[in-house]
Amino acid sequence: MERTRLISELWNAMDRRQWEELAAYFCDDAVVFWPSTNERFTVPEFIEVNRAYPGTWTIQIERLQQVDDLVVSVVKVALAEGRTSFHAVSFFEFRGDKIGTLYEYWGEDGDPPQWRINRSIGTRIS
Amino acid sequence: MERTRLISELWNAMDRRQWEELAAYFCDDAVVFWPSTNERFTVPEFIEVNRAYPGTWTIQIERLQQVDDLVVSVVKVALAEGRTSFHAVSFFEFRGDKIGTLYEYWGEDGDPPQWRINRSIGTRIS
């Protein structure tokens, strides 16, 4: 199957909280890195950390692109509670048909900092 | 010039605060989006917002890859003051030899949230 299609399916499984489907997308010895918090996970740990993540959410894919053995995705994860949302940029490095390494960068969405609001540089888009 | 090389030079100019060099990398009507804060910038505004950014910093390129007309970079931006750092993932969409659109996702680095520290899922890498 096309790799971007696989990653689209993976995010769909995350959105539906179908944890039992996730392991099949990864090599058994795959490693997941969250550099923003200096965390590293095995596949069972990665599934556990997602399962344990507080609250409920919906996931929208905003970008999905392939370069050779790499698929890059951008998703917006909106928590059901309140107005909190995150963007995650993920680099899925494939070994054959499965993910061997995943680097995932998370950032919380929010208003610009006060110094930027004061200076009115740029345009707010929503 | 190779596009990844151009982007490497651009980050180098940002690192050295050589603002007058930046505009040459962009089409005149280029647009920059920071989706995490819903901000949009023209090229002069983008240069201004970087120039006005409080503090001083150093920039390290952690990933740099090209897909057709797109260059994706991951940089770590460490502020000189305190221990604050950010990761930025940037999608530079080229039109010919220059950047036509840039989508940039910012996230502040930090410790994992308390619920994850309490559960000890995964490994801290530093």
PDB file of C-alpha atoms in Angstrom:
ATOM      1  CA  MET A   1       0.000   0.000   0.000  1.00  0.00           C
ATOM      2  CA  GLU A   2       1.089   3.536  -0.698  1.00  0.00           C
ATOM      3  CA  ARG A   3       2.903   4.952   2.317  1.00  0.00           C
ATOM      4  CA  THR A   4       0.941   8.190   2.556  1.00  0.00           C
ATOM      5  CA  ARG A   5      -2.205   6.062   2.589  1.00  0.00           C
ATOM      6  CA  LEU A   6      -0.820   4.021   5.482  1.00  0.00           C
ATOM      7  CA  ILE A   7      -0.100   7.171   7.492  1.00  0.00           C
ATOM      8  CA  SER A   8      -3.555   8.535   6.724  1.00  0.00           C
ATOM      9  CA  GLU A   9      -5.008   5.275   8.080  1.00  0.00           C
ATOM     10  CA  LEU A  10      -2.761   5.469  11.146  1.00  0.00           C
ATOM     11  CA  TRP A  11      -4.007   8.971  12.022  1.00  0.00           C
ATOM     12  CA  ASN A  12      -7.543   7.774  11.457  1.00  0.00           C
ATOM     13  CA  ALA A  13      -6.969   4.936  13.953  1.00  0.00           C
ATOM     14  CA  MET A  14      -5.571   7.490  16.454  1.00  0.00           C
ATOM     15  CA  ASP A  15      -8.612   9.702  15.897  1.00  0.00           C
ATOM     16  CA  ARG A  16     -10.940   6.746  16.593  1.00  0.00           C
ATOM     17  CA  ARG A  17      -8.791   5.566  19.544  1.00  0.00           C
ATOM     18  CA  GLN A  18      -8.380   2.134  17.917  1.00  0.00           C
ATOM     19  CA  TRP A  19      -5.202   1.392  19.871  1.00  0.00           C
ATOM     20  CA  GLU A  20      -5.128  -2.280  18.952  1.00  0.00           C
ATOM     21  CA  GLU A  21      -4.634  -1.323  15.277  1.00  0.00           C
ATOM     22  CA  LEU A  22      -1.544   0.842  15.812  1.00  0.00           C
ATOM     23  CA  ALA A  23       1.234  -1.710  16.362  1.00  0.00           C
ATOM     24  CA  ALA A  24       0.788  -3.181  12.857  1.00  0.00           C
ATOM     25  CA  TYR A  25       2.068   0.065  11.275  1.00  0.00           C
ATOM     26  CA  PHE A  26       5.427  -0.131  13.110  1.00  0.00           C
ATOM     27  CA  CYS A  27       8.464  -2.431  12.991  1.00  0.00           C
ATOM     28  CA  ASP A  28       8.706  -4.396  16.248  1.00  0.00           C
ATOM     29  CA  ASP A  29      11.863  -2.509  17.208  1.00  0.00           C
ATOM     30  CA  ALA A  30      10.674   0.905  16.017  1.00  0.00           C
ATOM     31  CA  VAL A  31      11.566   3.971  18.079  1.00  0.00           C
ATOM     32  CA  VAL A  32       9.484   7.131  18.523  1.00  0.00           C
ATOM     33  CA  PHE A  33      11.112  10.435  19.496  1.00  0.00           C
ATOM     34  CA  TRP A  34       9.330  13.517  20.847  1.00  0.00           C
ATOM     35  CA  PRO A  35      12.242  15.997  20.729  1.00  0.00           C
ATOM     36  CA  SER A  36      10.238  18.869  22.246  1.00  0.00           C
ATOM     37  CA  THR A  37      10.107  17.004  25.563  1.00  0.00           C
ATOM     38  CA  ASN A  38      13.198  14.811  25.072  1.00  0.00           C
ATOM     39  CA  GLU A  39      11.134  11.632  25.246  1.00  0.00           C
ATOM     40  CA  ARG A  40      11.710   8.313  23.501  1.00  0.00           C
ATOM     41  CA  PHE A  41       9.195   5.493  23.228  1.00  0.00           C
ATOM     42  CA  THR A  42       9.096   1.874  22.114  1.00  0.00           C
ATOM     43  CA  VAL A  43       5.980   0.888  20.157  1.00  0.00           C
ATOM     44  CA  PRO A  44       4.080  -0.449  23.211  1.00  0.00           C
ATOM     45  CA  GLU A  45       5.073   2.701  25.135  1.00  0.00           C
ATOM     46  CA  PHE A  46       3.951   4.954  22.266  1.00  0.00           C
ATOM     47  CA  ILE A  47       0.562   3.250  22.195  1.00  0.00           C
ATOM     48  CA  GLU A  48       0.327   3.513  25.993  1.00  0.00           C
ATOM     49  CA  VAL A  49       1.201   7.235  26.036  1.00  0.00           C
ATOM     50  CA  ASN A  50      -1.499   7.948  23.467  1.00  0.00           C
ATOM     51  CA  ARG A  51      -4.061   5.808  25.275  1.00  0.00           C
ATOM     52  CA  ALA A  52      -3.239   7.545  28.571  1.00  0.00           C
ATOM     53  CA  TYR A  53      -3.342  11.075  27.092  1.00  0.00           C
ATOM     54  CA  PRO A  54      -5.967  12.962  29.095  1.00  0.00           C
ATOM     55  CA  GLY A  55      -9.178  14.055  27.413  1.00  0.00           C
ATOM     56  CA  THR A  56     -10.650  13.296  24.028  1.00  0.00           C
ATOM     57  CA  TRP A  57      -9.692  14.829  20.712  1.00  0.00           C
ATOM     58  CA  THR A  58     -10.268  14.990  17.004  1.00  0.00           C
ATOM     59  CA  ILE A  59      -7.426  14.826  14.496  1.00  0.00           C
ATOM     60  CA  GLN A  60      -7.339  16.571  11.127  1.00  0.00           C
ATOM     61  CA  ILE A  61      -4.582  15.925   8.604  1.00  0.00           C
ATOM     62  CA  GLU A  62      -3.397  19.258   7.156  1.00  0.00           C
ATOM     63  CA  ARG A  63      -0.422  18.002   5.109  1.00  0.00           C
ATOM     64  CA  LEU A  64       0.769  14.572   4.003  1.00  0.00           C
ATOM     65  CA  GLN A  65       3.793  14.146   1.772  1.00  0.00           C
ATOM     66  CA  GLN A  66       6.267  11.441   0.843  1.00  0.00           C
ATOM     67  CA  VAL A  67       9.994  11.668   0.065  1.00  0.00           C
ATOM     68  CA  ASP A  68      11.518   8.286  -0.674  1.00  0.00           C
ATOM     69  CA  ASP A  69      11.354   6.312   2.592  1.00  0.00           C
ATOM     70  CA  LEU A  70       9.954   9.242   4.556  1.00  0.00           C
ATOM     71  CA  VAL A  71       6.380  10.429   5.042  1.00  0.00           C
ATOM     72  CA  VAL A  72       5.868  13.854   6.603  1.00  0.00           C
ATOM     73  CA  SER A  73       2.498  14.762   8.070  1.00  0.00           C
ATOM     74  CA  VAL A  74       1.067  17.829   9.747  1.00  0.00           C
ATOM     75  CA  VAL A  75      -1.992  17.263  11.901  1.00  0.00           C
ATOM     76  CA  LYS A  76      -4.129  19.508  14.035  1.00  0.00           C
ATOM     77  CA  VAL A  77      -5.285  17.836  17.231  1.00  0.00           C
ATOM     78  CA  ALA A  78      -8.203  19.619  18.885  1.00  0.00           C
ATOM     79  CA  LEU A  79      -9.095  18.625  22.425  1.00  0.00           C
ATOM     80  CA  ALA A  80     -12.826  18.285  22.980  1.00  0.00           C
ATOM     81  CA  GLU A  81     -12.578  20.174  26.275  1.00  0.00           C
ATOM     82  CA  GLY A  82     -12.124  23.946  25.925  1.00  0.00           C
ATOM     83  CA  ARG A  83     -10.417  25.585  22.968  1.00  0.00           C
ATOM     84  CA  THR A  84      -7.025  23.862  23.284  1.00  0.00           C
ATOM     85  CA  SER A  85      -5.448  22.528  20.110  1.00  0.00           C
ATOM     86  CA  PHE A  86      -2.026  21.371  18.999  1.00  0.00           C
ATOM     87  CA  HIS A  87      -0.159  21.020  15.740  1.00  0.00           C
ATOM     88  CA  ALA A  88       2.074  17.991  15.370  1.00  0.00           C
ATOM     89  CA  VAL A  89       4.598  17.552  12.577  1.00  0.00           C
ATOM     90  CA  SER A  90       5.642  13.915  12.183  1.00  0.00           C
ATOM     91  CA  PHE A  91       8.505  12.375  10.232  1.00  0.00           C
ATOM     92  CA  PHE A  92       7.732   8.698   9.621  1.00  0.00           C
ATOM     93  CA  GLU A  93      10.883   6.925   8.415  1.00  0.00           C
ATOM     94  CA  PHE A  94       9.950   3.622   6.793  1.00  0.00           C
ATOM     95  CA  ARG A  95      11.889   0.363   6.751  1.00  0.00           C
ATOM     96  CA  GLY A  96      10.168  -1.605   4.027  1.00  0.00           C
ATOM     97  CA  ASP A  97       6.419  -1.546   4.594  1.00  0.00           C
ATOM     98  CA  LYS A  98       6.531  -0.399   8.210  1.00  0.00           C
ATOM     99  CA  ILE A  99       7.615   2.604  10.259  1.00  0.00           C
ATOM    100  CA  GLY A 100      11.127   2.178  11.664  1.00  0.00           C
ATOM    101  CA  THR A 101      11.570   5.586  13.294  1.00  0.00           C
ATOM    102  CA  LEU A 102       9.174   8.423  14.058  1.00  0.00           C
ATOM    103  CA  TYR A 103      10.212  11.945  15.030  1.00  0.00           C
ATOM    104  CA  GLU A 104       7.235  13.997  16.178  1.00  0.00           C
ATOM    105  CA  TYR A 105       7.277  17.729  17.014  1.00  0.00           C
ATOM    106  CA  TRP A 106       4.393  19.068  19.082  1.00  0.00           C
ATOM    107  CA  GLY A 107       3.380  22.651  19.680  1.00  0.00           C
ATOM    108  CA  GLU A 108       0.351  24.078  21.454  1.00  0.00           C
ATOM    109  CA  ASP A 109      -1.752  26.555  19.481  1.00  0.00           C
ATOM    110  CA  GLY A 110      -2.562  29.897  21.005  1.00  0.00           C
ATOM    111  CA  ASP A 111      -2.525  33.653  20.681  1.00  0.00           C
ATOM    112  CA  PRO A 112       0.672  35.416  19.636  1.00  0.00           C
ATOM    113  CA  PRO A 113       2.735  36.695  22.571  1.00  0.00           C
ATOM    114  CA  GLN A 114       1.901  40.156  23.884  1.00  0.00           C
ATOM    115  CA  TRP A 115       4.910  41.909  22.291  1.00  0.00           C
ATOM    116  CA  ARG A 116       3.684  40.830  18.858  1.00  0.00           C
ATOM    117  CA  ILE A 117       0.079  41.846  19.512  1.00  0.00           C
ATOM    118  CA  ASN A 118       1.349  45.260  20.700  1.00  0.00           C
ATOM    119  CA  ARG A 119       3.401  45.784  17.558  1.00  0.00           C
ATOM    120  CA  SER A 120       0.672  44.541  15.166  1.00  0.00           C
ATOM    121  CA  ILE A 121       3.125  42.894  12.806  1.00  0.00           C
ATOM    122  CA  GLY A 122       1.343  40.686  10.259  1.00  0.00           C
ATOM    123  CA  THR A 123      -2.294  39.627  10.038  1.00  0.00           C
ATOM    124  CA  ARG A 124      -4.377  37.323  12.247  1.00  0.00           C
ATOM    125  CA  ILE A 125      -5.929  34.717   9.968  1.00  0.00           C
ATOM    126  CA  SER A 126      -8.804  33.637  12.201  1.00  0.00           C
TER     127      SER A 126
ATOM    128  CA  MET B   1      21.765  26.588  -6.407  1.00  0.00           C
ATOM    129  CA  GLU B   2      20.401  23.483  -4.747  1.00  0.00           C
ATOM    130  CA  ARG B   3      17.324  24.352  -2.730  1.00  0.00           C
ATOM    131  CA  THR B   4      18.395  22.677   0.496  1.00  0.00           C
ATOM    132  CA  ARG B   5      21.590  24.715   0.275  1.00  0.00           C
ATOM    133  CA  LEU B   6      19.558  27.925  -0.060  1.00  0.00           C
ATOM    134  CA  ILE B   7      17.537  27.075   3.038  1.00  0.00           C
ATOM    135  CA  SER B   8      20.690  26.226   4.949  1.00  0.00           C
ATOM    136  CA  GLU B   9      22.041  29.673   4.011  1.00  0.00           C
ATOM    137  CA  LEU B  10      18.756  31.315   5.024  1.00  0.00           C
ATOM    138  CA  TRP B  11      18.893  29.774   8.519  1.00  0.00           C
ATOM    139  CA  ASN B  12      22.495  30.829   8.753  1.00  0.00           C
ATOM    140  CA  ALA B  13      21.491  34.433   7.965  1.00  0.00           C
ATOM    141  CA  MET B  14      18.761  34.214  10.640  1.00  0.00           C
ATOM    142  CA  ASP B  15      21.310  32.868  13.125  1.00  0.00           C
ATOM    143  CA  ARG B  16      23.653  35.796  12.361  1.00  0.00           C
ATOM    144  CA  ARG B  17      20.761  38.300  12.363  1.00  0.00           C
ATOM    145  CA  GLN B  18      21.673  39.402   8.832  1.00  0.00           C
ATOM    146  CA  TRP B  19      18.169  40.735   8.149  1.00  0.00           C
ATOM    147  CA  GLU B  20      19.128  42.554   4.972  1.00  0.00           C
ATOM    148  CA  GLU B  21      20.000  39.200   3.334  1.00  0.00           C
ATOM    149  CA  LEU B  22      16.625  37.551   3.936  1.00  0.00           C
ATOM    150  CA  ALA B  23      14.373  39.168   1.328  1.00  0.00           C
ATOM    151  CA  ALA B  24      16.447  37.766  -1.566  1.00  0.00           C
ATOM    152  CA  TYR B  25      15.352  34.210  -0.703  1.00  0.00           C
ATOM    153  CA  PHE B  26      11.641  35.044  -1.138  1.00  0.00           C
ATOM    154  CA  CYS B  27       9.385  35.960  -4.070  1.00  0.00           C
ATOM    155  CA  ASP B  28       8.199  39.558  -3.666  1.00  0.00           C
ATOM    156  CA  ASP B  29       4.627  38.384  -3.040  1.00  0.00           C
ATOM    157  CA  ALA B  30       5.566  35.433  -0.833  1.00  0.00           C
ATOM    158  CA  VAL B  31       3.393  34.642   2.177  1.00  0.00           C
ATOM    159  CA  VAL B  32       4.500  33.193   5.510  1.00  0.00           C
ATOM    160  CA  PHE B  33       2.052  31.356   7.779  1.00  0.00           C
ATOM    161  CA  TRP B  34       2.538  30.534  11.457  1.00  0.00           C
ATOM    162  CA  PRO B  35      -0.474  28.241  11.964  1.00  0.00           C
ATOM    163  CA  SER B  36       0.190  27.727  15.701  1.00  0.00           C
ATOM    164  CA  THR B  37      -0.691  31.371  16.333  1.00  0.00           C
ATOM    165  CA  ASN B  38      -2.869  31.968  13.247  1.00  0.00           C
ATOM    166  CA  GLU B  39      -0.505  34.626  11.914  1.00  0.00           C
ATOM    167  CA  ARG B  40       0.286  35.532   8.320  1.00  0.00           C
ATOM    168  CA  PHE B  41       3.170  37.714   7.167  1.00  0.00           C
ATOM    169  CA  THR B  42       4.362  39.381   4.014  1.00  0.00           C
ATOM    170  CA  VAL B  43       8.125  39.244   3.419  1.00  0.00           C
ATOM    171  CA  PRO B  44       8.839  42.662   5.019  1.00  0.00           C
ATOM    172  CA  GLU B  45       6.603  41.718   7.968  1.00  0.00           C
ATOM    173  CA  PHE B  46       8.353  38.356   8.346  1.00  0.00           C
ATOM    174  CA  ILE B  47      11.726  40.064   8.466  1.00  0.00           C
ATOM    175  CA  GLU B  48      10.361  42.618  10.952  1.00  0.00           C
ATOM    176  CA  VAL B  49       8.886  39.967  13.257  1.00  0.00           C
ATOM    177  CA  ASN B  50      12.219  38.141  13.374  1.00  0.00           C
ATOM    178  CA  ARG B  51      14.156  41.335  13.944  1.00  0.00           C
ATOM    179  CA  ALA B  52      11.785  42.340  16.746  1.00  0.00           C
ATOM    180  CA  TYR B  53      11.825  38.920  18.424  1.00  0.00           C
ATOM    181  CA  PRO B  54      13.024  39.545  21.978  1.00  0.00           C
ATOM    182  CA  GLY B  55      16.391  38.207  23.084  1.00  0.00           C
ATOM    183  CA  THR B  56      19.217  36.579  21.194  1.00  0.00           C
ATOM    184  CA  TRP B  57      19.427  33.005  19.992  1.00  0.00           C
ATOM    185  CA  THR B  58      21.393  30.346  18.193  1.00  0.00           C
ATOM    186  CA  ILE B  59      19.893  28.166  15.477  1.00  0.00           C
ATOM    187  CA  GLN B  60      20.854  24.572  14.726  1.00  0.00           C
ATOM    188  CA  ILE B  61      19.525  22.715  11.695  1.00  0.00           C
ATOM    189  CA  GLU B  62      18.427  19.223  12.754  1.00  0.00           C
ATOM    190  CA  ARG B  63      16.815  18.085   9.488  1.00  0.00           C
ATOM    191  CA  LEU B  64      16.807  19.410   5.933  1.00  0.00           C
ATOM    192  CA  GLN B  65      15.068  17.567   3.116  1.00  0.00           C
ATOM    193  CA  GLN B  66      13.724  18.305  -0.329  1.00  0.00           C
ATOM    194  CA  VAL B  67      10.641  16.923  -2.097  1.00  0.00           C
ATOM    195  CA  ASP B  68      10.193  18.407  -5.557  1.00  0.00           C
ATOM    196  CA  ASP B  69       9.368  22.099  -5.012  1.00  0.00           C
ATOM    197  CA  LEU B  70       9.325  21.763  -1.234  1.00  0.00           C
ATOM    198  CA  VAL B  71      12.114  21.937   1.326  1.00  0.00           C
ATOM    199  CA  VAL B  72      11.324  20.823   4.870  1.00  0.00           C
ATOM    200  CA  SER B  73      13.592  21.852   7.712  1.00  0.00           C
ATOM    201  CA  VAL B  74      13.643  21.230  11.447  1.00  0.00           C
ATOM    202  CA  VAL B  75      15.628  23.695  13.509  1.00  0.00           C
ATOM    203  CA  LYS B  76      16.273  24.070  17.202  1.00  0.00           C
ATOM    204  CA  VAL B  77      16.326  27.681  18.334  1.00  0.00           C
ATOM    205  CA  ALA B  78      17.942  28.163  21.736  1.00  0.00           C
ATOM    206  CA  LEU B  79      17.509  31.527  23.428  1.00  0.00           C
ATOM    207  CA  ALA B  80      20.675  32.826  25.023  1.00  0.00           C
ATOM    208  CA  GLU B  81      18.787  33.833  28.156  1.00  0.00           C
ATOM    209  CA  GLY B  82      17.839  30.939  30.448  1.00  0.00           C
ATOM    210  CA  ARG B  83      17.192  27.417  29.217  1.00  0.00           C
ATOM    211  CA  THR B  84      14.339  28.200  26.806  1.00  0.00           C
ATOM    212  CA  SER B  85      14.448  26.570  23.385  1.00  0.00           C
ATOM    213  CA  PHE B  86      12.039  25.941  20.543  1.00  0.00           C
ATOM    214  CA  HIS B  87      11.750  23.534  17.660  1.00  0.00           C
ATOM    215  CA  ALA B  88      10.449  24.922  14.393  1.00  0.00           C
ATOM    216  CA  VAL B  89       9.390  22.780  11.460  1.00  0.00           C
ATOM    217  CA  SER B  90       9.273  24.786   8.230  1.00  0.00           C
ATOM    218  CA  PHE B  91       7.772  23.934   4.854  1.00  0.00           C
ATOM    219  CA  PHE B  92       9.375  26.136   2.197  1.00  0.00           C
ATOM    220  CA  GLU B  93       7.354  25.907  -1.028  1.00  0.00           C
ATOM    221  CA  PHE B  94       9.437  27.178  -3.939  1.00  0.00           C
ATOM    222  CA  ARG B  95       8.291  29.018  -7.046  1.00  0.00           C
ATOM    223  CA  GLY B  96      11.294  28.725  -9.332  1.00  0.00           C
ATOM    224  CA  ASP B  97      14.418  29.754  -7.445  1.00  0.00           C
ATOM    225  CA  LYS B  98      12.655  31.533  -4.587  1.00  0.00           C
ATOM    226  CA  ILE B  99      10.326  30.759  -1.712  1.00  0.00           C
ATOM    227  CA  GLY B 100       6.680  31.398  -2.621  1.00  0.00           C
ATOM    228  CA  THR B 101       5.024  30.158   0.570  1.00  0.00           C
ATOM    229  CA  LEU B 102       6.343  29.202   3.976  1.00  0.00           C
ATOM    230  CA  TYR B 103       4.383  27.314   6.628  1.00  0.00           C
ATOM    231  CA  GLU B 104       6.203  27.271   9.936  1.00  0.00           C
ATOM    232  CA  TYR B 105       5.168  25.327  13.052  1.00  0.00           C
ATOM    233  CA  TRP B 106       6.672  26.402  16.363  1.00  0.00           C
ATOM    234  CA  GLY B 107       6.701  24.562  19.660  1.00  0.00           C
ATOM    235  CA  GLU B 108       8.436  25.412  22.912  1.00  0.00           C
ATOM    236  CA  ASP B 109      10.667  22.708  24.375  1.00  0.00           C
ATOM    237  CA  GLY B 110      10.177  21.683  27.969  1.00  0.00           C
ATOM    238  CA  ASP B 111       9.592  18.877  30.415  1.00  0.00           C
ATOM    239  CA  PRO B 112       6.816  16.366  29.771  1.00  0.00           C
ATOM    240  CA  PRO B 113       3.551  17.180  31.555  1.00  0.00           C
ATOM    241  CA  GLN B 114       3.142  15.906  35.119  1.00  0.00           C
ATOM    242  CA  TRP B 115       0.759  13.064  34.225  1.00  0.00           C
ATOM    243  CA  ARG B 116       3.454  11.563  31.973  1.00  0.00           C
ATOM    244  CA  ILE B 117       6.231  12.003  34.517  1.00  0.00           C
ATOM    245  CA  ASN B 118       4.000  10.300  37.115  1.00  0.00           C
ATOM    246  CA  ARG B 119       3.332   7.316  34.850  1.00  0.00           C
ATOM    247  CA  SER B 120       6.960   6.978  33.682  1.00  0.00           C
ATOM    248  CA  ILE B 121       6.019   5.949  30.164  1.00  0.00           C
ATOM    249  CA  GLY B 122       9.033   5.959  27.839  1.00  0.00           C
ATOM    250  CA  THR B 123      12.590   7.190  28.431  1.00  0.00           C
ATOM    251  CA  ARG B 124      13.988  10.718  28.919  1.00  0.00           C
ATOM    252  CA  ILE B 125      16.760  11.179  26.383  1.00  0.00           C
ATOM    253  CA  SER B 126      18.595  14.033  28.106  1.00  0.00           C
TER     254      SER B 126
END
